Structure formats: C-alpha cells, structure tokens
C-alpha cells in the first residue's frame, strides 16, 4: 500500500506527507510512482481539484488499484462535495474532500490564466464589500492574498476510515 499524489502548488503534497506520517506508509508523486511501483499496486490517491476533476486520477486509475481518493480543493466543504466529485470523476471507491489552499504566485501557464479569469468573473459577481457574506469575504481574501487551510485535523476522517479498512481486510 502506498500514497500516490499529484500537486501543483504544494497543498496536496503537504496532505500526502502528513497522511504518510499518520498511516506509516510511503507517499510519492504520481510521476515517480508510475516508474517505481508495480502495476496494479493498491494505493490511496490524492490529487488537487481542477474544474471539478481530480488531477491525475485518470492516469493513476490505469496504473494502480485505487482504494480511496482524497481530492484537495480551495473551496469550503459542502454537504454534497464527495458525491459531486465521485460523479464528475466517475469512480465509486471511498472519497474524501480536503480543503487545501490557494496561491496564485505559485501557479504557472494555463492554470494561472484560468484562475485569473475565474477571479475576474468572481469579482464582478460579488456584491459591494458591505453586503458580502462570510464565505464571499473568505474566497475574495483567498484569491487576493492566498492562504492555506491544510491541517492534520482534517485528515482524521481519512485515518479513521483506513483503520477500519485494515480491520475488514484482515478478516
Ligand atoms: C485551474 C484550476 C482549477 C481549479 N479548480 C478548482 C475546483 O474545481 N474546486 C476547488 O475547490 N478548487 C479548485 N482549484 C483550487 C485548487 O484545487 C487548490 O488551490 C488546491 O489546494 C491546489 O492543490 P496543490 O497545491 O496540491 O496543487 C483550482 C485551481 C486551479 C489552478
């Protein structure tokens, strides 16, 4: 069992390394995993959300046996987030959403251009500052100043799931 991840600006990598410590299993980037792991090896896959798609998941699926997916995005979790991620990405194994962060300064190329466009249309739709709700203020601040929501506490749900997965597998 390994943790395999794809990270553009480092938030998913941070979660993968924390989860590696918590579960005592190695974490490695997808590009390395494809060279060094056996085809079909069981993995927990972690990837950042790109327009609702889990980055790297399609490639990881064709190489490995994915037992769970952790998707890392900038948005606050919603009641339907894991259902939405499963249906947009077409998988049925356990899914966890982890709020990562945002850092425009670390983005490059097409990803930076896309997020500049997203920010521009988001800003145009925002009400005037005095009428914004807490979530709108939070997202505006995240776009402008960047920020991280990464915490070990958010991985608790993944660690608890893995503990019960191991018990079931042992039976
Ligand atoms: C092109 C692009 C599309 C994104 N789409 C989403 C999205 O659909 N949902 C979301 O919550 N976050 C979205 N984000 C934010 C990233 O998923 C978030 O910043 C994540 O923490 C990045 O992880 P990383 O640092 O491992 O690359 C997007 C970011 C970029 C650059």
Short mmCIF file of C-alpha atoms and ligand atoms in Angstrom, two decimals:
data_model
loop_
_atom_site.label_atom_id
_atom_site.label_comp_id
_atom_site.label_asym_id
_atom_site.label_seq_id
_atom_site.Cartn_x
_atom_site.Cartn_y
_atom_site.Cartn_z
CA UNK A 1 0.00 0.00 0.00
CA UNK A 2 1.28 3.46 -0.94
CA UNK A 3 0.01 7.03 -1.05
CA UNK A 4 0.34 8.49 -4.54
CA UNK A 5 -0.31 12.18 -5.19
CA UNK A 6 -0.36 14.98 -7.72
CA UNK A 7 0.24 18.53 -6.51
CA UNK A 8 0.76 21.75 -8.46
CA UNK A 9 1.35 24.30 -5.70
CA UNK A 10 2.16 22.09 -2.69
CA UNK A 11 -1.04 21.77 -0.66
CA UNK A 12 -1.79 18.18 -1.75
CA UNK A 13 1.85 17.29 -1.19
CA UNK A 14 1.58 18.58 2.38
CA UNK A 15 -1.52 16.45 3.00
CA UNK A 16 0.16 13.41 1.40
CA UNK A 17 3.21 13.78 3.62
CA UNK A 18 1.07 14.21 6.74
CA UNK A 19 -1.02 11.17 5.84
CA UNK A 20 2.17 9.21 5.22
CA UNK A 21 3.27 10.02 8.79
CA UNK A 22 -0.15 9.18 10.24
CA UNK A 23 -0.54 5.84 8.43
CA UNK A 24 3.15 4.91 8.30
CA UNK A 25 3.01 4.25 4.57
CA UNK A 26 5.18 5.91 1.94
CA UNK A 27 3.89 8.80 -0.18
CA UNK A 28 5.23 9.54 -3.64
CA UNK A 29 4.30 11.72 -6.62
CA UNK A 30 2.37 10.05 -9.43
CA UNK A 31 5.21 10.58 -11.91
CA UNK A 32 7.63 8.65 -9.64
CA UNK A 33 5.02 6.04 -8.71
CA UNK A 34 4.46 5.13 -12.35
CA UNK A 35 8.17 4.34 -12.67
CA UNK A 36 8.79 2.61 -9.35
CA UNK A 37 5.60 0.81 -8.25
CA UNK A 38 4.17 -2.43 -9.58
CA UNK A 39 1.26 -2.10 -11.97
CA UNK A 40 -1.96 -2.75 -10.08
CA UNK A 41 -0.46 -1.96 -6.65
CA UNK A 42 -3.05 -0.74 -4.14
CA UNK A 43 -2.85 2.96 -3.43
CA UNK A 44 -4.65 5.84 -1.79
CA UNK A 45 -4.70 8.54 -4.46
CA UNK A 46 -4.57 12.27 -3.59
CA UNK A 47 -4.98 14.94 -6.24
CA UNK A 48 -5.92 18.60 -6.50
CA UNK A 49 -9.25 19.66 -7.95
CA UNK A 50 -9.10 21.28 -11.37
CA UNK A 51 -12.53 22.40 -12.52
CA UNK A 52 -14.13 19.58 -10.52
CA UNK A 53 -11.76 16.92 -11.90
CA UNK A 54 -9.22 15.24 -9.65
CA UNK A 55 -5.91 15.96 -11.34
CA UNK A 56 -4.00 12.80 -12.32
CA UNK A 57 -6.79 10.43 -11.32
CA UNK A 58 -7.38 9.04 -14.80
CA UNK A 59 -3.70 8.18 -15.21
CA UNK A 60 -3.48 6.76 -11.67
CA UNK A 61 -6.55 4.59 -12.32
CA UNK A 62 -4.94 3.00 -15.36
CA UNK A 63 -1.80 2.06 -13.39
CA UNK A 64 -2.91 1.23 -9.87
CA UNK A 65 -5.67 -0.26 -7.75
CA UNK A 66 -7.15 2.80 -6.06
CA UNK A 67 -8.81 2.04 -2.74
CA UNK A 68 -9.70 5.66 -1.87
CA UNK A 69 -9.43 9.11 -3.39
CA UNK A 70 -8.64 12.32 -1.49
CA UNK A 71 -9.48 15.42 -3.52
CA UNK A 72 -7.88 18.71 -2.43
CA UNK A 73 -9.55 21.97 -3.38
CA UNK A 74 -9.75 25.59 -2.30
CA UNK A 75 -13.50 25.70 -1.61
CA UNK A 76 -15.14 25.16 1.76
CA UNK A 77 -16.56 21.63 2.01
CA UNK A 78 -20.29 21.29 1.24
CA UNK A 79 -22.78 18.55 2.14
CA UNK A 80 -22.61 17.11 -1.38
CA UNK A 81 -18.94 17.63 -2.18
CA UNK A 82 -17.81 13.99 -2.16
CA UNK A 83 -20.90 12.88 -4.09
CA UNK A 84 -20.23 15.61 -6.67
CA UNK A 85 -16.55 14.62 -7.00
CA UNK A 86 -17.41 10.95 -7.45
CA UNK A 87 -19.96 11.63 -10.15
CA UNK A 88 -17.80 14.20 -12.01
CA UNK A 89 -14.84 11.81 -11.99
CA UNK A 90 -16.69 8.52 -12.43
CA UNK A 91 -15.48 6.41 -9.54
CA UNK A 92 -17.21 4.67 -6.66
CA UNK A 93 -14.50 3.95 -4.07
CA UNK A 94 -14.39 5.99 -0.82
CA UNK A 95 -13.84 9.69 -1.46
CA UNK A 96 -12.66 12.40 0.92
CA UNK A 97 -12.56 16.13 0.34
CA UNK A 98 -9.75 18.07 2.00
CA UNK A 99 -9.66 21.85 1.89
CA UNK A 100 -6.17 22.80 0.75
CA UNK A 101 -5.49 26.39 -0.12
CA UNK A 102 -4.67 28.78 -2.89
CA UNK A 103 -1.50 30.53 -4.01
CA UNK A 104 -1.71 32.47 -7.29
CA UNK A 105 2.03 33.25 -7.10
CA UNK A 106 2.91 29.55 -7.43
CA UNK A 107 0.67 28.95 -10.43
CA UNK A 108 2.11 28.98 -13.92
CA UNK A 109 0.92 28.69 -17.54
CA UNK A 110 -2.65 27.74 -18.34
CA UNK A 111 -3.55 27.11 -14.69
CA UNK A 112 -2.63 30.69 -13.76
CA UNK A 113 -4.52 32.13 -16.73
CA UNK A 114 -7.61 30.06 -15.84
CA UNK A 115 -7.58 31.21 -12.21
CA UNK A 116 -7.06 34.85 -13.20
CA UNK A 117 -10.20 34.51 -15.34
CA UNK A 118 -12.10 32.76 -12.54
CA UNK A 119 -11.09 35.54 -10.13
CA UNK A 120 -12.10 38.24 -12.59
CA UNK A 121 -15.60 36.81 -13.10
CA UNK A 122 -15.96 36.02 -9.36
CA UNK A 123 -15.07 39.66 -8.50
CA UNK A 124 -17.60 41.03 -11.00
CA UNK A 125 -20.40 38.96 -9.45
CA UNK A 126 -19.55 39.95 -5.86
CA UNK A 127 -21.88 42.33 -4.02
CA UNK A 128 -20.32 45.57 -2.67
CA UNK A 129 -17.96 44.93 0.31
CA UNK A 130 -20.51 45.90 2.99
CA UNK A 131 -23.05 43.38 1.65
CA UNK A 132 -20.73 40.38 1.29
CA UNK A 133 -21.30 37.29 3.41
CA UNK A 134 -18.54 35.50 5.33
CA UNK A 135 -17.91 32.92 2.57
CA UNK A 136 -17.66 35.62 -0.11
CA UNK A 137 -15.17 37.57 2.02
CA UNK A 138 -13.18 34.42 2.69
CA UNK A 139 -12.95 33.48 -1.01
CA UNK A 140 -12.07 37.05 -2.03
CA UNK A 141 -9.28 37.15 0.54
CA UNK A 142 -8.03 33.73 -0.58
CA UNK A 143 -7.80 34.83 -4.20
CA UNK A 144 -6.07 38.13 -3.38
CA UNK A 145 -3.74 37.13 -0.55
CA UNK A 146 -3.55 33.36 -0.89
CA UNK A 147 -3.87 31.11 2.12
CA UNK A 148 -3.76 27.60 3.48
CA UNK A 149 -6.40 25.53 5.28
CA UNK A 150 -4.18 22.46 5.49
CA UNK A 151 -4.35 20.83 8.91
CA UNK A 152 -3.66 17.41 10.38
CA UNK A 153 -7.12 17.52 11.97
CA UNK A 154 -8.79 17.43 8.53
CA UNK A 155 -7.07 14.10 7.84
CA UNK A 156 -8.72 12.46 10.86
CA UNK A 157 -11.62 11.16 8.74
CA UNK A 158 -9.15 9.51 6.32
CA UNK A 159 -7.12 7.97 9.16
CA UNK A 160 -10.29 6.60 10.81
CA UNK A 161 -11.50 5.15 7.50
CA UNK A 162 -8.12 3.49 6.89
CA UNK A 163 -8.11 1.92 10.38
CA UNK A 164 -11.49 0.30 9.71
CA UNK A 165 -10.45 -0.69 6.15
CA UNK A 166 -7.47 -2.58 7.58
CA UNK A 167 -9.67 -4.38 10.11
CA UNK A 168 -12.06 -5.52 7.35
CA UNK A 169 -9.20 -6.64 5.09
CA UNK A 170 -7.63 -8.69 7.92
CA UNK A 171 -10.87 -10.65 8.49
C1 LIG B 1 -7.05 25.69 -12.96
C2 LIG B 1 -7.54 25.49 -11.55
C3 LIG B 1 -8.81 24.96 -11.33
C4 LIG B 1 -9.28 24.76 -10.02
N1 LIG B 1 -10.49 24.20 -9.81
C5 LIG B 1 -10.94 24.00 -8.54
C6 LIG B 1 -12.20 23.40 -8.29
O1 LIG B 1 -12.92 23.00 -9.20
N2 LIG B 1 -12.60 23.27 -7.00
C7 LIG B 1 -11.83 23.68 -5.93
O2 LIG B 1 -12.24 23.54 -4.77
N3 LIG B 1 -10.60 24.21 -6.13
C8 LIG B 1 -10.16 24.39 -7.41
N4 LIG B 1 -8.90 24.91 -7.62
C9 LIG B 1 -8.05 25.21 -6.48
C10 LIG B 1 -7.04 24.08 -6.21
O3 LIG B 1 -7.64 22.81 -6.26
C11 LIG B 1 -6.44 24.32 -4.81
O4 LIG B 1 -5.68 25.51 -4.86
C12 LIG B 1 -5.60 23.15 -4.31
O5 LIG B 1 -5.32 23.34 -2.94
C13 LIG B 1 -4.30 23.05 -5.08
O6 LIG B 1 -3.55 21.96 -4.59
P1 LIG B 1 -1.99 21.82 -4.87
O7 LIG B 1 -1.31 22.90 -4.09
O8 LIG B 1 -1.64 20.47 -4.40
O9 LIG B 1 -1.79 22.00 -6.35
C14 LIG B 1 -8.44 25.11 -8.92
C15 LIG B 1 -7.16 25.64 -9.16
C16 LIG B 1 -6.71 25.82 -10.45
C17 LIG B 1 -5.32 26.36 -10.67
#
